[in-house]
Amino acid sequence: MDKFFHSVYLREELCSGCINCIKRCPTEAIRVRNGKACITKEFCIDCGECVRTCQNHAKKIQRDSIECLKDYEYTVALPAPSLYSQFNNVTDVNIILTAILELGFNDVYEVAAAAEIVSAATKEYVDIHRENWPYISTACPSVVRLIRVRFPNLIEHLLPINPPVEIAAIFARRAAMRKTGLPSEKIGIIFLSPCSSKITYVKAPLGIEKTEIDCAIGISDVYSLILANMKQAAQTTKILSNAGRIGVGWGKGGGEALALETDAYLAADGIENVIRVLEDLEDEKLSGLRYIELDACSGGCVGGVLNVENPFIAQTKLKKINESLPIRYISEHRKISDRDLFWDVDVVYEPVFELGDNFIEGAALMTQVQEIYQKFPKLDCGICGAPTCKALAEDIVKGNANEHACIHILKDQIHKLSMDATSFANDTVINEDSVYGYVQTLKEYINEIAVLDSHLNHDVD
Ligand code: SF4
Ligand code: SF4
C-alpha cells in the first residue's frame, strides 16, 4: 500500500495554471510549474479544498462508480450520516434507505448506527485513559493525515479507535455472511462517502492494516438516483434504520463531541480552524480539555466536497431530522470486541516538511531559506507558482525552483540588463578594431535575454 496514496488528482488538460488552488491548499502541497498545477503527494492530506476551489474542475477525486455493485454477489451500502441532510423534508430516514436499496444493493447498514457504538466506546476510553487528555478524534482522515505530517507531538493524543465507517463495515460484512452463507469475497461492502478524505481512507487507511470496506462511491454520484427513487420508496418503505440522534448527529460539526456528555471538549471545523487549534494545542495554550473533535470540512461532514447541499442548510436539515429520532447508544458498544474497535497499526510521524536529514543540516538549510527569502518582495503574490515567497525560498533550497521564478527579481534583472546594454551601446566607439568585441558582447546580451525569457515562461532548471 502506498502510504501517500491520494484520491485527489489533477486532470492536467483542464488546468489553466490560474494559481487559485495553490493559495487554498492548507499544507502548501500545490505548485504551478510550466503552466500546470502539480501536487506534492507527501504534503497532500486529501482535504478537497483544491477540488472546491478550481473553477475549471481540473482537480478530481478518484472513486468507485455504482457499476462496482456488479463485482459482488451480495452488496451492502454504508450511507454516511450526512447523506440524510442532502434531501428536503425528510420525515423518515427509512425512505432514504429504501431508495438506496432500489439502486441495486441487497442491504444497508447505517454508518450512524456504528457511530453510536463508537461514541459509547470513546466515552469509556476517554474516561479511563486520562494520560493522554485531550484525545483528538480520528474520524476525519484528513485530520489524522495532517497530524501525521505536521504535528508529531500530537500523535499520542490521537484516539486509537476505528472510525464509525470501519465498524459499520465489520458488522455489515458479518451480518451478510451469516444471512447468505457466502464467503467474504463475494460480499461487497460499499461506502457512500461525503468527501475525498474518506475515499482515501478506504483505499489507504491509517490505523489499521486493512479496511473491511471494498468500494467508496461519492454521495454526489448517487444523489440524483436516490432522489428519483424516493417517491416510490415512500410508498414501500422498509424499516431499515437503527440509528438514533447520537449517531446521526455525527454528520455535522460538534455532533461527535456532544455525544461524550462532557463540557470539557472543543469542536472545530474547517481546515484552517483545525490547524489553528492544533497549533494552540502544540503550544500548550489549551488546558482542561478531555476531547477535541476536528473536521476538515466546514460544518463537519455535511460540508464534504462530495455532498451536494450547502453545508449550512444541510446542518439545519440534519438538526430537524434529529429531533424526531430517539437517543439510543449507551450499552451497544459492549457488543464489540477490542480487536474490532481499536487500531492495530500505529500512526507514525512522517517528517515530509523537514529540511535536511538531521538537525544540523536542517538548521543550515533554514539559514539558506532565510537568505533567499530576504531577496524576495514578500508579496506572496503566487505568480512564481508557489503559494508564498517563503515556500518559493524552500523550493529553491530543495532544488525544485530557481530565483528567477520570482517575477519581481526577474523584472529587476531585465531592467539591469537593459541599462547595461544601453550604456554599452552609448559608450562604445565602433571601429574596425573594436567591431569583433562589440558583436561578441551583443551576443552575450542576447543570450541573457533568451535565458530570462525562458524563466518568464516558467521553465524550471
Ligand atoms: S485552480 Fe489550480 S488546478 Fe484549477 S486551473 Fe487553477 S491552477 Fe489549475
Ligand atoms: S486535497 Fe487538500 S491538501 Fe491535497 S492538494 Fe488539494 S488542497 Fe492541498
Short mmCIF file of C-alpha atoms and ligand atoms in Angstrom, two decimals:
data_model
loop_
_atom_site.label_atom_id
_atom_site.label_comp_id
_atom_site.label_asym_id
_atom_site.label_seq_id
_atom_site.Cartn_x
_atom_site.Cartn_y
_atom_site.Cartn_z
CA MET A 1 0.00 0.00 0.00
CA ASP A 2 1.26 3.45 -0.93
CA LYS A 3 1.38 5.40 2.33
CA PHE A 4 0.95 8.60 0.34
CA PHE A 5 -1.90 7.38 -1.84
CA HIS A 6 -4.38 10.17 -2.70
CA SER A 7 -7.85 10.20 -4.11
CA VAL A 8 -7.39 13.83 -5.24
CA TYR A 9 -5.61 14.23 -8.58
CA LEU A 10 -5.20 16.71 -11.43
CA ARG A 11 -6.68 16.46 -14.93
CA GLU A 12 -3.81 18.36 -16.49
CA GLU A 13 -5.59 19.21 -19.73
CA LEU A 14 -8.25 21.14 -17.76
CA CYS A 15 -5.75 23.17 -15.72
CA SER A 16 -5.21 26.75 -16.89
CA GLY A 17 -2.46 27.44 -14.34
CA CYS A 18 -4.56 30.18 -12.74
CA ILE A 19 -2.86 29.63 -9.31
CA ASN A 20 -6.16 29.83 -7.36
CA CYS A 21 -5.69 26.41 -5.80
CA ILE A 22 -2.15 27.00 -4.53
CA LYS A 23 -3.48 29.71 -2.23
CA ARG A 24 -6.17 27.50 -0.71
CA CYS A 25 -4.18 24.35 -0.03
CA PRO A 26 -3.69 24.17 3.77
CA THR A 27 -0.45 22.20 3.51
CA GLU A 28 1.05 24.20 0.61
CA ALA A 29 1.11 20.99 -1.41
CA ILE A 30 0.44 22.58 -4.80
CA ARG A 31 2.79 24.37 -7.16
CA VAL A 32 2.12 25.68 -10.64
CA ARG A 33 5.05 24.80 -12.86
CA ASN A 34 5.19 25.22 -16.61
CA GLY A 35 1.62 26.48 -16.55
CA LYS A 36 0.11 23.46 -14.78
CA ALA A 37 -0.69 22.65 -11.17
CA CYS A 38 1.11 19.74 -9.56
CA ILE A 39 0.51 18.20 -6.14
CA THR A 40 3.37 17.14 -3.87
CA LYS A 41 1.96 13.83 -2.73
CA GLU A 42 3.87 13.75 0.55
CA PHE A 43 2.17 17.02 1.63
CA CYS A 44 -1.39 16.41 0.45
CA ILE A 45 -3.96 15.38 3.08
CA ASP A 46 -6.90 14.92 0.66
CA CYS A 47 -8.95 17.62 2.29
CA GLY A 48 -10.59 18.51 -1.04
CA GLU A 49 -10.07 22.29 -0.72
CA CYS A 50 -8.46 22.45 -4.16
CA VAL A 51 -11.37 20.49 -5.66
CA ARG A 52 -13.77 23.09 -4.26
CA THR A 53 -11.60 25.99 -5.42
CA CYS A 54 -10.83 25.05 -9.03
CA GLN A 55 -13.36 26.69 -11.31
CA ASN A 56 -12.02 24.70 -14.25
CA HIS A 57 -12.83 21.42 -12.46
CA ALA A 58 -9.27 20.30 -13.07
CA LYS A 59 -8.95 18.72 -9.61
CA LYS A 60 -10.78 15.41 -9.45
CA ILE A 61 -11.47 12.69 -6.90
CA GLN A 62 -10.70 9.13 -7.88
CA ARG A 63 -13.54 6.90 -6.63
CA ASP A 64 -15.66 3.90 -7.50
CA SER A 65 -18.83 4.09 -9.57
CA ILE A 66 -22.17 2.40 -8.96
CA GLU A 67 -21.02 -0.19 -11.51
CA CYS A 68 -18.88 -1.75 -8.75
CA LEU A 69 -22.01 -3.50 -7.47
CA LYS A 70 -21.66 -5.92 -10.37
CA ASP A 71 -18.41 -7.26 -8.91
CA TYR A 72 -20.19 -8.90 -5.97
CA GLU A 73 -22.97 -11.43 -5.40
CA TYR A 74 -24.31 -9.56 -2.41
CA THR A 75 -23.83 -5.88 -1.62
CA VAL A 76 -24.38 -3.72 1.43
CA ALA A 77 -24.48 0.08 1.26
CA LEU A 78 -22.98 2.08 4.12
CA PRO A 79 -24.59 5.54 3.96
CA ALA A 80 -22.72 8.31 5.80
CA PRO A 81 -24.83 10.19 8.39
CA SER A 82 -24.52 13.41 6.37
CA LEU A 83 -26.36 11.77 3.45
CA TYR A 84 -29.66 12.30 5.27
CA SER A 85 -29.09 16.06 5.22
CA GLN A 86 -28.98 16.22 1.42
CA PHE A 87 -32.72 15.83 0.88
CA ASN A 88 -35.64 18.17 1.60
CA ASN A 89 -38.46 17.48 4.04
CA VAL A 90 -37.21 14.11 5.29
CA THR A 91 -39.78 12.80 7.74
CA ASP A 92 -38.41 9.27 7.90
CA VAL A 93 -34.83 8.23 7.06
CA ASN A 94 -36.19 4.78 6.19
CA ILE A 95 -37.44 6.34 2.94
CA ILE A 96 -33.87 7.29 2.01
CA LEU A 97 -32.58 3.84 3.00
CA THR A 98 -35.31 2.12 0.97
CA ALA A 99 -34.43 4.34 -2.01
CA ILE A 100 -30.77 3.28 -1.63
CA LEU A 101 -31.82 -0.40 -1.79
CA GLU A 102 -33.59 0.38 -5.06
CA LEU A 103 -30.19 1.27 -6.58
CA GLY A 104 -29.43 -2.46 -6.54
CA PHE A 105 -27.98 -3.00 -3.07
CA ASN A 106 -29.12 -6.08 -1.14
CA ASP A 107 -28.93 -4.38 2.24
CA VAL A 108 -27.96 -1.17 4.01
CA TYR A 109 -26.06 -0.63 7.25
CA GLU A 110 -26.07 2.92 8.56
CA VAL A 111 -22.71 4.40 9.50
CA ALA A 112 -24.72 6.42 12.04
CA ALA A 113 -25.59 3.18 13.87
CA ALA A 114 -21.90 2.35 14.16
CA ALA A 115 -21.21 5.93 15.26
CA GLU A 116 -23.33 5.29 18.36
CA ILE A 117 -21.14 2.32 19.23
CA VAL A 118 -18.03 4.44 18.70
CA SER A 119 -19.50 7.26 20.82
CA ALA A 120 -20.12 4.94 23.77
CA ALA A 121 -16.72 3.27 23.44
CA THR A 122 -14.97 6.65 23.14
CA LYS A 123 -16.67 7.96 26.26
CA GLU A 124 -15.49 4.93 28.22
CA TYR A 125 -11.97 5.06 26.77
CA VAL A 126 -11.52 8.77 27.43
CA ASP A 127 -12.81 8.42 31.00
CA ILE A 128 -10.33 5.65 31.80
CA HIS A 129 -7.23 6.70 29.84
CA ARG A 130 -6.56 10.12 31.28
CA GLU A 131 -2.83 10.05 30.49
CA ASN A 132 -3.26 11.48 27.00
CA TRP A 133 -6.02 14.01 27.54
CA PRO A 134 -7.16 15.67 25.39
CA TYR A 135 -7.84 12.92 22.86
CA ILE A 136 -8.20 14.06 19.28
CA SER A 137 -10.97 12.45 17.27
CA THR A 138 -9.74 10.23 14.44
CA ALA A 139 -12.97 10.09 12.44
CA CYS A 140 -11.76 12.66 9.87
CA PRO A 141 -8.89 11.03 7.93
CA SER A 142 -7.56 14.40 6.75
CA VAL A 143 -7.02 15.46 10.35
CA VAL A 144 -5.11 12.24 11.07
CA ARG A 145 -3.02 12.76 7.92
CA LEU A 146 -2.34 16.37 8.86
CA ILE A 147 -1.13 15.40 12.34
CA ARG A 148 0.98 12.63 10.83
CA VAL A 149 2.97 15.08 8.72
CA ARG A 150 2.87 18.35 10.69
CA PHE A 151 2.26 17.76 14.40
CA PRO A 152 4.49 14.92 15.65
CA ASN A 153 4.00 15.93 19.28
CA LEU A 154 0.26 15.41 18.98
CA ILE A 155 0.29 11.87 17.62
CA GLU A 156 -0.01 10.41 21.12
CA HIS A 157 -3.29 12.31 21.53
CA LEU A 158 -4.94 10.58 18.58
CA LEU A 159 -7.88 8.44 19.70
CA PRO A 160 -6.87 4.88 18.71
CA ILE A 161 -10.44 3.81 17.89
CA ASN A 162 -11.61 2.84 14.41
CA PRO A 163 -13.93 5.35 12.74
CA PRO A 164 -17.66 4.55 12.53
CA VAL A 165 -17.46 3.62 8.85
CA GLU A 166 -14.97 0.85 9.67
CA ILE A 167 -17.11 -0.52 12.50
CA ALA A 168 -20.15 -0.38 10.20
CA ALA A 169 -18.23 -2.35 7.55
CA ILE A 170 -17.15 -5.03 10.06
CA PHE A 171 -20.70 -5.52 11.32
CA ALA A 172 -22.26 -5.35 7.86
CA ARG A 173 -19.92 -7.99 6.45
CA ARG A 174 -20.51 -10.41 9.30
CA ALA A 175 -24.28 -9.96 9.11
CA ALA A 176 -24.22 -10.52 5.34
CA MET A 177 -22.10 -13.68 5.67
CA ARG A 178 -24.45 -15.07 8.32
CA LYS A 179 -27.52 -14.23 6.28
CA THR A 180 -26.32 -15.51 2.90
CA GLY A 181 -23.70 -18.16 3.74
CA LEU A 182 -21.49 -16.53 1.08
CA PRO A 183 -17.73 -16.21 1.55
CA SER A 184 -16.39 -12.77 2.36
CA GLU A 185 -15.01 -12.09 -1.14
CA LYS A 186 -18.45 -12.42 -2.74
CA ILE A 187 -19.85 -9.71 -0.48
CA GLY A 188 -19.29 -6.07 -1.41
CA ILE A 189 -19.32 -3.50 1.40
CA ILE A 190 -19.78 -0.17 -0.31
CA PHE A 191 -19.47 3.20 1.39
CA LEU A 192 -21.45 6.23 0.20
CA SER A 193 -18.87 8.89 1.04
CA PRO A 194 -19.30 12.63 1.62
CA CYS A 195 -15.67 13.56 0.91
CA SER A 196 -12.32 12.85 -0.72
CA SER A 197 -10.74 12.30 2.66
CA LYS A 198 -12.84 9.24 3.46
CA ILE A 199 -12.40 7.90 -0.08
CA THR A 200 -8.66 7.98 0.58
CA TYR A 201 -9.24 6.18 3.89
CA VAL A 202 -10.93 3.32 2.03
CA LYS A 203 -8.03 2.98 -0.41
CA ALA A 204 -5.20 3.59 2.08
CA PRO A 205 -6.37 3.54 5.71
CA LEU A 206 -4.30 4.79 8.63
CA GLY A 207 -4.51 3.00 11.99
CA ILE A 208 -5.48 -0.38 10.56
CA GLU A 209 -3.78 -2.84 8.26
CA LYS A 210 -6.77 -3.48 6.04
CA THR A 211 -10.21 -2.00 5.84
CA GLU A 212 -13.39 -4.06 5.54
CA ILE A 213 -14.77 -1.57 3.02
CA ASP A 214 -14.49 -2.75 -0.58
CA CYS A 215 -15.56 0.32 -2.54
CA ALA A 216 -16.31 4.00 -1.98
CA ILE A 217 -18.81 5.91 -4.12
CA GLY A 218 -19.31 9.68 -3.81
CA ILE A 219 -22.68 10.80 -2.47
CA SER A 220 -22.90 13.26 -5.37
CA ASP A 221 -22.68 10.30 -7.79
CA VAL A 222 -25.80 8.63 -6.40
CA TYR A 223 -27.71 11.62 -5.07
CA SER A 224 -29.99 12.10 -8.08
CA LEU A 225 -30.56 8.33 -8.38
CA ILE A 226 -31.64 8.12 -4.74
CA LEU A 227 -33.81 11.21 -5.14
CA ALA A 228 -35.53 9.66 -8.16
CA ASN A 229 -36.34 6.54 -6.11
CA MET A 230 -37.69 8.37 -3.08
CA LYS A 231 -41.25 8.91 -4.27
CA GLN A 232 -41.71 5.20 -4.84
CA ALA A 233 -39.78 4.37 -1.65
CA ALA A 234 -42.25 6.49 0.34
CA GLN A 235 -44.98 4.03 -0.74
CA THR A 236 -42.99 0.87 0.00
CA THR A 237 -40.88 2.00 2.95
CA LYS A 238 -38.94 -0.74 4.71
CA ILE A 239 -37.89 -0.35 8.33
CA LEU A 240 -34.12 -0.35 7.93
CA SER A 241 -32.88 2.35 10.28
CA ASN A 242 -31.27 1.51 13.61
CA ALA A 243 -29.54 4.79 14.31
CA GLY A 244 -30.65 7.35 16.82
CA ARG A 245 -29.93 11.01 17.47
CA ILE A 246 -26.37 10.45 18.70
CA GLY A 247 -25.23 8.62 15.57
CA VAL A 248 -26.94 10.85 13.01
CA GLY A 249 -25.53 13.87 14.87
CA TRP A 250 -22.02 12.81 13.73
CA GLY A 251 -22.91 14.21 10.31
CA LYS A 252 -22.33 17.77 11.45
CA GLY A 253 -19.56 19.55 13.31
CA GLY A 254 -19.71 19.15 17.09
CA GLY A 255 -22.12 16.20 16.95
CA GLU A 256 -19.45 13.70 17.82
CA ALA A 257 -18.13 15.54 20.87
CA LEU A 258 -21.64 16.28 22.11
CA ALA A 259 -22.26 12.55 22.45
CA LEU A 260 -19.49 12.28 25.06
CA GLU A 261 -21.60 14.03 27.68
CA THR A 262 -18.84 16.29 28.94
CA ASP A 263 -18.30 20.04 28.77
CA ALA A 264 -14.53 19.52 28.63
CA TYR A 265 -14.41 19.30 24.87
CA LEU A 266 -13.61 21.52 21.92
CA ALA A 267 -15.07 21.11 18.45
CA ALA A 268 -13.73 22.91 15.38
CA ASP A 269 -14.45 22.53 11.68
CA GLY A 270 -12.92 23.93 8.51
CA ILE A 271 -9.30 23.04 7.82
CA GLU A 272 -7.89 26.46 8.69
CA ASN A 273 -9.62 26.39 12.10
CA VAL A 274 -8.39 22.84 12.61
CA ILE A 275 -4.80 23.95 12.01
CA ARG A 276 -5.17 26.85 14.45
CA VAL A 277 -6.48 24.54 17.16
CA LEU A 278 -3.65 22.05 16.59
CA GLU A 279 -1.06 24.84 16.73
CA ASP A 280 -2.54 26.10 20.00
CA LEU A 281 -2.61 22.59 21.40
CA GLU A 282 1.01 22.08 20.40
CA ASP A 283 1.90 25.39 22.09
CA GLU A 284 0.09 24.20 25.24
CA LYS A 285 -2.39 27.04 25.06
CA LEU A 286 -5.37 24.70 25.60
CA SER A 287 -5.95 23.21 29.01
CA GLY A 288 -8.67 21.36 30.88
CA LEU A 289 -9.89 19.51 27.79
CA ARG A 290 -10.64 15.79 27.55
CA TYR A 291 -11.60 15.62 23.91
CA ILE A 292 -11.13 17.56 20.69
CA GLU A 293 -13.33 16.97 17.67
CA LEU A 294 -11.84 18.27 14.45
CA ASP A 295 -13.43 18.13 11.00
CA ALA A 296 -11.50 19.29 7.94
CA CYS A 297 -14.68 20.38 6.19
CA SER A 298 -16.67 23.46 7.11
CA GLY A 299 -19.74 22.46 9.09
CA GLY A 300 -18.40 18.92 9.58
CA CYS A 301 -19.13 16.04 7.19
CA VAL A 302 -22.15 17.88 5.76
CA GLY A 303 -19.53 20.18 4.18
CA GLY A 304 -17.78 17.29 2.41
CA VAL A 305 -16.83 18.06 -1.16
CA LEU A 306 -18.83 15.07 -2.43
CA ASN A 307 -22.04 16.24 -0.79
CA VAL A 308 -24.39 18.35 -2.85
CA GLU A 309 -26.23 20.57 -0.37
CA ASN A 310 -24.99 23.87 1.04
CA PRO A 311 -23.35 22.79 4.34
CA PHE A 312 -25.22 25.36 6.43
CA ILE A 313 -28.59 24.33 5.02
CA ALA A 314 -27.59 20.68 5.46
CA GLN A 315 -26.78 21.32 9.12
CA THR A 316 -30.27 22.70 9.68
CA LYS A 317 -31.84 19.77 7.89
CA LEU A 318 -29.87 17.28 9.96
CA LYS A 319 -30.92 19.06 13.15
CA LYS A 320 -34.54 18.78 12.07
CA ILE A 321 -34.21 15.06 11.28
CA ASN A 322 -32.53 14.51 14.62
CA GLU A 323 -35.43 15.99 16.56
CA SER A 324 -37.59 13.04 15.54
CA LEU A 325 -35.03 10.36 16.42
CA PRO A 326 -34.66 8.50 19.72
CA ILE A 327 -31.48 8.53 21.85
CA ARG A 328 -30.04 5.04 21.91
CA TYR A 329 -26.42 4.16 22.33
CA ILE A 330 -25.22 3.55 25.84
CA SER A 331 -24.93 -0.25 26.07
CA GLU A 332 -24.45 -1.02 22.36
CA HIS A 333 -20.66 -0.86 22.40
CA ARG A 334 -20.49 -3.84 24.74
CA LYS A 335 -21.19 -5.99 21.68
CA ILE A 336 -17.89 -5.10 20.03
CA SER A 337 -14.56 -6.74 20.75
CA ASP A 338 -11.37 -4.76 21.35
CA ARG A 339 -9.95 -6.32 18.19
CA ASP A 340 -12.69 -4.76 16.09
CA LEU A 341 -12.76 -1.49 17.97
CA PHE A 342 -9.14 -0.41 18.25
CA TRP A 343 -6.43 0.49 15.77
CA ASP A 344 -4.00 -2.30 15.03
CA VAL A 345 -1.30 -0.15 13.41
CA ASP A 346 0.40 2.87 14.97
CA VAL A 347 0.28 6.17 13.12
CA VAL A 348 3.89 7.24 12.68
CA TYR A 349 5.24 10.75 12.11
CA GLU A 350 6.29 11.42 8.51
CA PRO A 351 8.78 14.33 8.51
CA VAL A 352 7.96 15.45 4.98
CA PHE A 353 8.15 19.16 5.77
CA GLU A 354 11.54 19.00 7.43
CA LEU A 355 14.63 20.24 5.63
CA GLY A 356 17.74 18.06 5.77
CA ASP A 357 18.34 14.65 7.29
CA ASN A 358 19.33 15.86 10.74
CA PHE A 359 19.16 18.90 12.99
CA ILE A 360 22.47 20.45 11.90
CA GLU A 361 21.74 20.03 8.19
CA GLY A 362 18.22 21.33 8.73
CA ALA A 363 19.49 24.44 10.54
CA ALA A 364 21.97 25.17 7.72
CA LEU A 365 19.26 24.79 5.09
CA MET A 366 16.90 27.01 7.08
CA THR A 367 19.58 29.72 7.07
CA GLN A 368 19.75 29.43 3.29
CA VAL A 369 15.97 29.69 3.08
CA GLN A 370 16.05 32.88 5.16
CA GLU A 371 18.80 34.39 3.00
CA ILE A 372 16.91 33.70 -0.21
CA TYR A 373 13.63 34.83 1.35
CA GLN A 374 15.16 38.22 2.20
CA LYS A 375 15.73 38.85 -1.53
CA PHE A 376 12.03 38.47 -2.30
CA PRO A 377 9.48 41.31 -2.07
CA LYS A 378 7.33 39.27 0.41
CA LEU A 379 4.15 39.98 -1.51
CA ASP A 380 3.11 36.31 -1.56
CA CYS A 381 1.58 37.01 -4.99
CA GLY A 382 1.79 33.40 -6.19
CA ILE A 383 2.90 34.34 -9.72
CA CYS A 384 6.01 32.21 -9.23
CA GLY A 385 3.74 29.16 -8.82
CA ALA A 386 4.42 28.78 -5.09
CA PRO A 387 1.83 29.92 -2.53
CA THR A 388 4.19 32.26 -0.64
CA CYS A 389 7.66 33.81 -1.00
CA LYS A 390 8.78 31.59 1.88
CA ALA A 391 7.53 28.48 0.06
CA LEU A 392 9.47 29.53 -3.06
CA ALA A 393 12.62 30.03 -0.98
CA GLU A 394 12.19 26.48 0.38
CA ASP A 395 11.61 25.11 -3.12
CA ILE A 396 14.86 26.75 -4.26
CA VAL A 397 16.82 25.25 -1.36
CA LYS A 398 15.34 21.82 -2.17
CA GLY A 399 16.43 22.30 -5.80
CA ASN A 400 12.88 22.43 -7.14
CA ALA A 401 12.89 26.03 -8.38
CA ASN A 402 15.20 28.98 -9.00
CA GLU A 403 15.16 32.63 -8.03
CA HIS A 404 14.09 33.72 -11.49
CA ALA A 405 10.70 32.17 -10.84
CA CYS A 406 10.06 35.39 -8.90
CA ILE A 407 8.69 37.88 -11.40
CA HIS A 408 9.94 40.81 -9.28
CA ILE A 409 13.52 39.54 -9.29
CA LEU A 410 13.21 38.84 -12.99
CA LYS A 411 11.90 42.36 -13.63
CA ASP A 412 14.88 43.86 -11.77
CA GLN A 413 17.27 41.73 -13.82
CA ILE A 414 15.67 42.70 -17.09
CA HIS A 415 15.92 46.35 -16.07
CA LYS A 416 19.61 45.97 -15.15
CA LEU A 417 20.31 44.18 -18.42
CA SER A 418 18.57 46.90 -20.38
CA MET A 419 20.59 49.62 -18.57
CA ASP A 420 23.87 47.75 -19.12
CA ALA A 421 23.13 47.21 -22.82
CA THR A 422 22.15 50.86 -23.32
CA SER A 423 25.27 52.26 -21.67
CA PHE A 424 27.43 49.75 -23.59
CA ALA A 425 25.89 50.89 -26.88
CA ASN A 426 26.27 54.57 -25.97
CA ASP A 427 29.77 54.34 -24.60
CA THR A 428 31.44 52.08 -27.13
CA VAL A 429 33.19 53.54 -30.14
CA ILE A 430 32.83 51.21 -33.08
CA ASN A 431 35.70 51.00 -35.49
CA GLU A 432 37.47 48.24 -37.39
CA ASP A 433 39.44 47.17 -34.28
CA SER A 434 36.50 47.06 -31.87
CA VAL A 435 33.77 45.60 -34.10
CA TYR A 436 34.55 41.94 -33.23
CA GLY A 437 34.38 42.56 -29.44
CA TYR A 438 31.25 44.68 -29.94
CA VAL A 439 29.42 41.83 -31.72
CA GLN A 440 30.56 39.30 -29.09
CA THR A 441 29.22 41.44 -26.24
CA LEU A 442 25.90 41.94 -28.07
CA LYS A 443 25.65 38.14 -28.46
CA GLU A 444 26.11 37.76 -24.69
CA TYR A 445 23.30 40.20 -24.06
CA ILE A 446 21.05 38.30 -26.48
CA ASN A 447 21.84 35.02 -24.68
CA GLU A 448 20.99 36.57 -21.33
CA ILE A 449 17.69 37.85 -22.72
CA ALA A 450 16.88 34.34 -24.00
CA VAL A 451 17.56 32.87 -20.54
CA LEU A 452 15.33 35.46 -18.87
CA ASP A 453 12.65 34.80 -21.45
CA SER A 454 12.69 31.08 -20.64
CA HIS A 455 12.26 31.92 -16.93
CA LEU A 456 9.35 34.19 -17.80
CA ASN A 457 7.71 31.17 -19.38
CA HIS A 458 8.03 29.33 -16.05
CA ASP A 459 10.62 26.82 -17.16
CA VAL A 460 12.31 25.19 -14.21
CA ASP A 461 16.02 24.46 -14.32
S1 SF4 B 1 -7.24 26.29 -9.64
FE1 SF4 B 1 -5.33 25.09 -9.73
S2 SF4 B 1 -5.92 23.19 -10.84
FE2 SF4 B 1 -7.56 24.68 -11.20
S3 SF4 B 1 -6.99 25.66 -13.16
FE3 SF4 B 1 -6.16 26.96 -11.49
S4 SF4 B 1 -4.02 26.19 -11.21
FE4 SF4 B 1 -5.12 24.61 -12.39
S1 SF4 B 2 -6.60 17.91 -1.41
FE1 SF4 B 2 -6.15 19.49 0.15
S2 SF4 B 2 -4.06 19.05 0.79
FE2 SF4 B 2 -4.35 17.95 -1.13
S3 SF4 B 2 -3.58 19.34 -2.73
FE3 SF4 B 2 -5.81 19.69 -2.54
S4 SF4 B 2 -5.98 21.39 -1.07
FE4 SF4 B 2 -3.90 20.57 -0.86
#
